[in-house]
C-alpha cells in the first residue's frame, strides 16, 4: 500500500451497516499498512522506553567506578537513540500513509456512490451533508484508522516495560505495574459524556455546513428578494450553536487531559517516596531507583496515546455513521446489470404511467405536478427513486442493463442542471457519438449571446471555447446556464434524450428558436421533453398528458388544447373559474352539434 497507488482500481464493497462496522472494514482493508505502522511504532516506543534502563545502568556504573560498564551503557544509549530516531521517522511516514489512504478510499467510495445514484442522491440525502462527509468527515475517519496502530504499539510497549520493571526491580516494578493500568482506565467513565458532546458538536457543525451550502447556492435569489440579512442571521445563530457545542466538548476533553497529567504525577510521587524508603533500607541501589523513576517519566508519553485514541474514536464515530449512511444507499432496481452490455434502440415505454415515446420522434410530456414529472424523467432514464416496473427501450428493461450502457442509451437532463467550473471547451468535453459538433449544439441551443458574455467576462480570451465558466456558472443568468446545459446534452447525441423543462428560464422568442433547433438537430433520434410551454408543444410530433401518474390523453397540441380541459388547464394556466366557464362553453358547443345533427336527420 503506497500513496502513489491511489486511486484504487477497486475500493471494495464497504460494510455500511453502522459507523463502527465501517471503521472496522476500513482497518481490515489496510492490514499491511497497519502492521507496518505497528512495527515501526514498537521500535520507536521500545527504544524510548529503553533509555531509562540505560541511564540507570550508567548511574550505577559511575557509583561503582566501573569504566567498562559505563562504556557499555553509553553504547546501549546510542543504540536506543538510533532506534528512537529511525522508528519515529518511519512511524510518522507509515501513519501519514495510513491516514491518506483511508481518507482517499472513503472519498473514492463516495464518488462512486454519487456516480451510481446520480440525481437520486440529493433527493435522499441533503447536498450539504454529502459535502460535509466528503470533506471534513473523511479526515476524522482517516485519523482514527491511522491512530489504531500507534495506540496498539504504545499499549504493547507499556506492557513490556511493566514486565521488565517487575523482573528488574520487583518491589518498585509491582507498584508501577499496578498503577499504570489504573491510569489507563481512569478516564473511561468520562468518555461516554465526552463522546456525546462530540457527537452533538458534529451534528451542529453539519447543520451549519448544510445551511451555508444552501445559502451560497441560492445567493442570487436571496439578493433578488432582499433576504441576505435573514439568512445571515440564521447562519450566525447556527455558528454560535456550533461554538457553544465546541466549547462544551473542549471542556470535557481538557478535563480528561488534566486527569492524564495529574494521575501520572501522583504515581511518580508514590514511586519516588517508596523508592527512597527502599534505598535508605539498602534494598535497592541508586541506579535502580533512577531507572524506575525515569521509566515512569517516559511512560507518560505512550500513555498520551490512550487519550488520543479515545478522541479519535469519539470524533470519527459520527463521521463514520454519516459516511455509512450515504454509502448504504442503493439504486431502486430489481435486476441491475443482469443483461449483457449493449445499446438497445426502439420505442421508449414506461409501464407505470403508460407513456410511450416512439423511436425517432419528438414527444412532449405535459404533467401538472413538477415533482411527478421529475420522477417520471428519472424513471425513463433507468435510475428511478422509487421501486416499480422498469422503463423499456426497444423492449429491453433499462434496469437490466449495466449502468454505463443505460446512461449511454438514455440521457436525462434535470430541470436544474449544474455547470462545472472550467473553460467552455472542458464543459463540452463529454462522451459523445461525434455526429454533433460543438458549433451545431451551441447554435441549436441559441448560445450566441452566451458566448459573447463569456468572452467579455474573460481577460485575454478571444476564443469563446477558452472562456472560463465560474463555479456552477454563477456569473451567468439562469437562462444562459440553461442553454449551455442544453448544448452539453445535445452534443452527446444519445439514442434517447430526456429534457425536463429545458427552457423554463428563457424568453419566448429564444424559446421558439430553441424548439426549432432541437427539432432539427434531433431528427431521427428519440427526444422526450417535459414542458408546459405552448411553443415547444406546438412543434412536437406527439404530445402526452400525464395526470395523477398515468397517461390521460395523447395527440397534438392544437387538438388537445381544444378537446382536453385538463391539458388546457396546465398549458394555459387558467383559473378554476375560467376552467368552469370553458367547460360550460364546450358543453354548449356539443349541444349545438347534436341539434344540428338532429335537424339534418
XYZ file of N, CA, C and O in Angstrom, residues 234-325:
368
model
N -29.627 33.655 10.404
C -29.777 32.214 10.635
C -28.414 31.539 10.733
O -28.196 30.678 11.594
N -27.488 31.951 9.868
C -26.164 31.330 9.920
C -25.407 31.778 11.168
O -24.646 30.983 11.741
N -25.600 33.026 11.596
C -24.962 33.476 12.840
C -25.422 32.614 14.010
O -24.621 32.175 14.829
N -26.739 32.380 14.093
C -27.255 31.553 15.181
C -26.708 30.133 15.098
O -26.327 29.535 16.122
N -26.655 29.595 13.877
C -26.129 28.229 13.712
C -24.661 28.155 14.096
O -24.226 27.205 14.756
N -23.872 29.163 13.702
C -22.444 29.144 14.031
C -22.218 29.334 15.525
O -21.281 28.754 16.098
N -23.073 30.112 16.179
C -22.947 30.270 17.627
C -23.281 28.966 18.348
O -22.654 28.621 19.347
N -24.264 28.236 17.832
C -24.579 26.928 18.416
C -23.395 25.974 18.264
O -23.090 25.199 19.182
N -22.714 26.044 17.113
C -21.516 25.225 16.918
C -20.429 25.625 17.906
O -19.755 24.771 18.493
N -20.264 26.933 18.118
C -19.225 27.408 19.037
C -19.509 26.944 20.463
O -18.605 26.463 21.162
N -20.769 27.080 20.904
C -21.112 26.649 22.260
C -20.903 25.144 22.417
O -20.382 24.681 23.450
N -21.291 24.379 21.411
C -21.098 22.924 21.478
C -19.615 22.573 21.498
O -19.195 21.652 22.208
N -18.810 23.311 20.732
C -17.373 23.053 20.702
C -16.721 23.382 22.044
O -15.825 22.665 22.507
N -17.175 24.466 22.677
C -16.623 24.838 23.986
C -16.960 23.764 25.032
O -16.102 23.362 25.833
N -18.213 23.282 25.028
C -18.597 22.245 25.986
C -17.802 20.967 25.745
O -17.379 20.299 26.689
N -17.590 20.620 24.483
C -16.798 19.431 24.175
C -15.347 19.625 24.602
O -14.725 18.713 25.168
N -14.797 20.821 24.364
C -13.404 21.085 24.722
C -13.206 21.046 26.241
O -12.153 20.616 26.723
N -14.215 21.487 26.992
C -14.096 21.437 28.454
C -13.940 20.000 28.944
O -13.127 19.708 29.824
N -14.723 19.111 28.360
C -14.637 17.719 28.779
C -13.282 17.124 28.412
O -12.670 16.404 29.208
N -12.810 17.424 27.206
C -11.517 16.875 26.800
C -10.363 17.498 27.593
O -9.355 16.836 27.860
N -10.518 18.745 27.985
C -9.476 19.362 28.830
C -9.455 18.710 30.209
O -8.388 18.536 30.813
N -10.641 18.325 30.713
C -10.685 17.619 31.986
C -9.993 16.265 31.871
O -9.228 15.865 32.770
N -10.230 15.558 30.767
C -9.567 14.270 30.553
C -8.057 14.457 30.465
O -7.278 13.682 31.050
N -7.617 15.511 29.775
C -6.181 15.787 29.672
C -5.585 16.108 31.035
O -4.471 15.673 31.365
N -6.337 16.871 31.839
C -5.836 17.213 33.181
C -5.677 15.971 34.041
O -4.688 15.833 34.788
N -6.634 15.070 33.947
C -6.546 13.827 34.722
C -5.342 13.006 34.278
O -4.635 12.405 35.109
N -5.077 13.009 32.967
C -3.952 12.234 32.460
C -2.603 12.878 32.810
O -1.564 12.248 32.679
N -2.626 14.119 33.242
C -1.402 14.751 33.750
C -1.298 14.564 35.268
O -0.211 14.296 35.804
N -2.436 14.673 35.973
C -2.438 14.593 37.427
C -2.083 13.198 37.922
O -1.208 13.036 38.792
N -2.748 12.188 37.376
C -2.552 10.839 37.896
C -1.122 10.321 37.689
O -0.552 9.725 38.614
N -0.495 10.512 36.522
C 0.914 10.099 36.424
C 1.812 10.832 37.406
O 2.792 10.260 37.917
N 1.478 12.114 37.676
C 2.265 12.843 38.673
C 2.143 12.225 40.054
O 3.142 12.094 40.789
N 0.915 11.833 40.419
C 0.720 11.183 41.703
C 1.457 9.844 41.766
O 2.044 9.484 42.802
N 1.408 9.097 40.650
C 2.134 7.825 40.608
C 3.632 8.065 40.749
O 4.334 7.313 41.459
N 4.121 9.103 40.116
C 5.553 9.406 40.194
C 5.953 9.757 41.633
O 7.007 9.319 42.129
N 5.104 10.532 42.313
C 5.390 10.872 43.709
C 5.425 9.609 44.567
O 6.311 9.426 45.424
N 4.458 8.711 44.333
C 4.411 7.471 45.109
C 5.642 6.615 44.856
O 6.229 6.039 45.796
N 6.077 6.527 43.594
C 7.255 5.712 43.262
C 8.506 6.297 43.909
O 9.338 5.570 44.478
N 8.652 7.637 43.842
C 9.848 8.271 44.419
C 9.850 8.087 45.937
O 10.894 7.751 46.537
N 8.701 8.318 46.572
C 8.650 8.187 48.040
C 8.979 6.756 48.466
O 9.804 6.537 49.366
N 8.366 5.772 47.806
C 8.612 4.389 48.178
C 10.026 3.969 47.791
O 10.693 3.210 48.526
N 10.517 4.472 46.660
C 11.876 4.130 46.235
C 12.937 4.666 47.166
O 13.924 3.967 47.475
N 12.756 5.919 47.633
C 13.709 6.483 48.592
C 13.681 5.669 49.892
O 14.734 5.419 50.512
N 12.503 5.260 50.302
C 12.378 4.446 51.511
C 13.137 3.126 51.344
O 13.874 2.701 52.259
N 13.016 2.496 50.182
C 13.734 1.241 49.944
C 15.236 1.466 49.842
O 16.040 0.633 50.314
N 15.640 2.593 49.244
C 17.080 2.873 49.107
C 17.717 3.120 50.468
O 18.866 2.705 50.723
N 17.007 3.813 51.355
C 17.554 4.063 52.688
C 17.712 2.763 53.457
O 18.594 2.636 54.295
N 16.842 1.791 53.161
C 16.971 0.492 53.825
C 17.998 -0.395 53.135
O 18.282 -1.489 53.619
N 18.524 0.062 52.000
C 19.524 -0.715 51.273
C 18.947 -1.850 50.456
O 19.684 -2.741 50.022
N 17.634 -1.820 50.201
C 17.007 -2.905 49.446
C 17.125 -2.694 47.942
O 16.964 -3.647 47.177
N 17.379 -1.454 47.517
C 17.620 -1.185 46.099
C 18.798 -0.243 45.990
O 19.146 0.474 46.950
N 19.384 -0.215 44.808
C 20.509 0.689 44.567
C 19.999 2.008 44.010
O 18.847 2.132 43.581
N 20.908 2.988 44.005
C 20.552 4.298 43.440
C 20.246 4.163 41.950
O 19.323 4.789 41.410
N 21.011 3.350 41.240
C 20.788 3.160 39.812
C 19.419 2.562 39.525
O 18.736 2.944 38.569
N 18.984 1.612 40.391
C 17.658 1.024 40.198
C 16.556 2.052 40.450
O 15.543 2.088 39.743
N 16.776 2.917 41.461
C 15.789 3.960 41.732
C 15.685 4.928 40.553
O 14.580 5.322 40.132
N 16.837 5.321 39.994
C 16.839 6.220 38.830
C 16.155 5.559 37.636
O 15.407 6.186 36.890
N 16.393 4.271 37.465
C 15.778 3.551 36.337
C 14.260 3.554 36.443
O 13.552 3.859 35.471
N 13.726 3.206 37.612
C 12.271 3.148 37.777
C 11.667 4.546 37.658
O 10.619 4.730 37.011
N 12.335 5.530 38.286
C 11.830 6.905 38.196
C 11.792 7.371 36.742
O 10.782 7.925 36.275
N 12.859 7.135 36.004
C 12.908 7.555 34.598
C 11.879 6.799 33.758
O 11.278 7.365 32.829
N 11.652 5.544 34.068
C 10.671 4.762 33.317
C 9.271 5.334 33.484
O 8.501 5.435 32.520
N 8.925 5.709 34.716
C 7.605 6.306 34.944
C 7.483 7.623 34.190
O 6.434 7.935 33.597
N 8.554 8.414 34.185
C 8.536 9.672 33.438
C 8.354 9.424 31.945
O 7.550 10.094 31.273
N 9.059 8.450 31.407
C 8.993 8.171 29.971
C 7.634 7.593 29.579
O 7.104 7.882 28.506
N 7.047 6.784 30.453
C 5.791 6.115 30.114
C 4.612 7.081 29.996
O 3.560 6.706 29.457
N 4.744 8.292 30.498
C 3.666 9.261 30.290
C 3.494 9.588 28.805
O 2.409 9.997 28.379
N 4.553 9.389 28.012
C 4.472 9.655 26.569
C 3.582 8.633 25.857
O 2.613 9.025 25.183
N 3.816 7.321 25.983
C 2.877 6.390 25.339
C 1.488 6.408 25.954
O 0.502 6.087 25.290
N 1.391 6.812 27.230
C 0.064 6.897 27.839
C -0.812 7.954 27.164
O -2.038 7.836 27.162
N -0.205 8.975 26.578
C -0.975 10.009 25.895
C -1.744 9.434 24.716
O -2.753 10.007 24.292
N -1.284 8.313 24.182
C -1.979 7.727 23.029
C -3.310 7.102 23.436
O -4.172 6.896 22.564
N -3.490 6.809 24.729
C -4.799 6.343 25.185
C -5.830 7.471 25.064
O -6.982 7.245 24.663
N -5.410 8.677 25.414
C -6.309 9.824 25.252
C -6.573 10.104 23.770
O -7.695 10.387 23.364
N -5.517 9.989 22.952
C -5.688 10.289 21.526
C -6.646 9.307 20.854
O -7.504 9.703 20.065
N -6.523 8.008 21.168
C -7.403 7.028 20.522
C -8.846 7.249 20.962
O -9.787 7.047 20.177
N -9.035 7.676 22.205
C -10.394 7.965 22.664
C -10.966 9.170 21.914
O -12.134 9.162 21.487
N -10.151 10.217 21.746
C -10.604 11.388 20.998
C -10.863 11.039 19.535
O -11.876 11.455 18.950
N -9.950 10.267 18.944
C -10.098 9.911 17.537
C -11.379 9.115 17.311
O -12.116 9.366 16.343
N -11.680 8.192 18.213
C -12.891 7.392 18.043
C -14.136 8.241 18.276
O -15.142 8.109 17.561
N -14.085 9.124 19.264
C -15.246 9.963 19.565
C -15.588 10.883 18.398
O -16.764 11.112 18.101
N -14.557 11.414 17.736
C -14.813 12.320 16.620
C -15.091 11.563 15.323
O -15.811 12.063 14.456
N -14.522 10.384 15.174
C -14.693 9.658 13.912
C -15.988 8.859 13.868
O -16.501 8.568 12.779
N -16.514 8.485 15.033
C -17.722 7.655 15.028
C -18.907 8.341 14.369
O -19.553 7.750 13.493
N -19.240 9.606 14.734
C -20.344 10.255 13.996
C -20.020 10.481 12.527
O -20.906 10.408 11.673
N -18.744 10.755 12.233
C -18.357 10.926 10.829
C -18.530 9.627 10.064
O -19.024 9.618 8.927
N -18.127 8.515 10.683
C -18.288 7.214 10.029
C -19.759 6.867 9.868
O -20.156 6.254 8.868
N -20.573 7.256 10.836
C -22.009 6.979 10.741
C -22.623 7.742 9.565
O -23.449 7.195 8.822
N -22.225 8.993 9.394
C -22.738 9.775 8.271
C -22.257 9.194 6.945
O -23.033 9.090 5.980
N -20.989 8.801 6.884
C -20.468 8.206 5.651
C -21.172 6.888 5.339
O -21.515 6.619 4.182
N -21.397 6.078 6.380
C -22.080 4.795 6.171
C -23.503 5.012 5.696
O -24.020 4.232 4.885
N -24.134 6.068 6.172
C -25.500 6.343 5.732
C -25.543 6.629 4.236
O -26.422 6.137 3.520
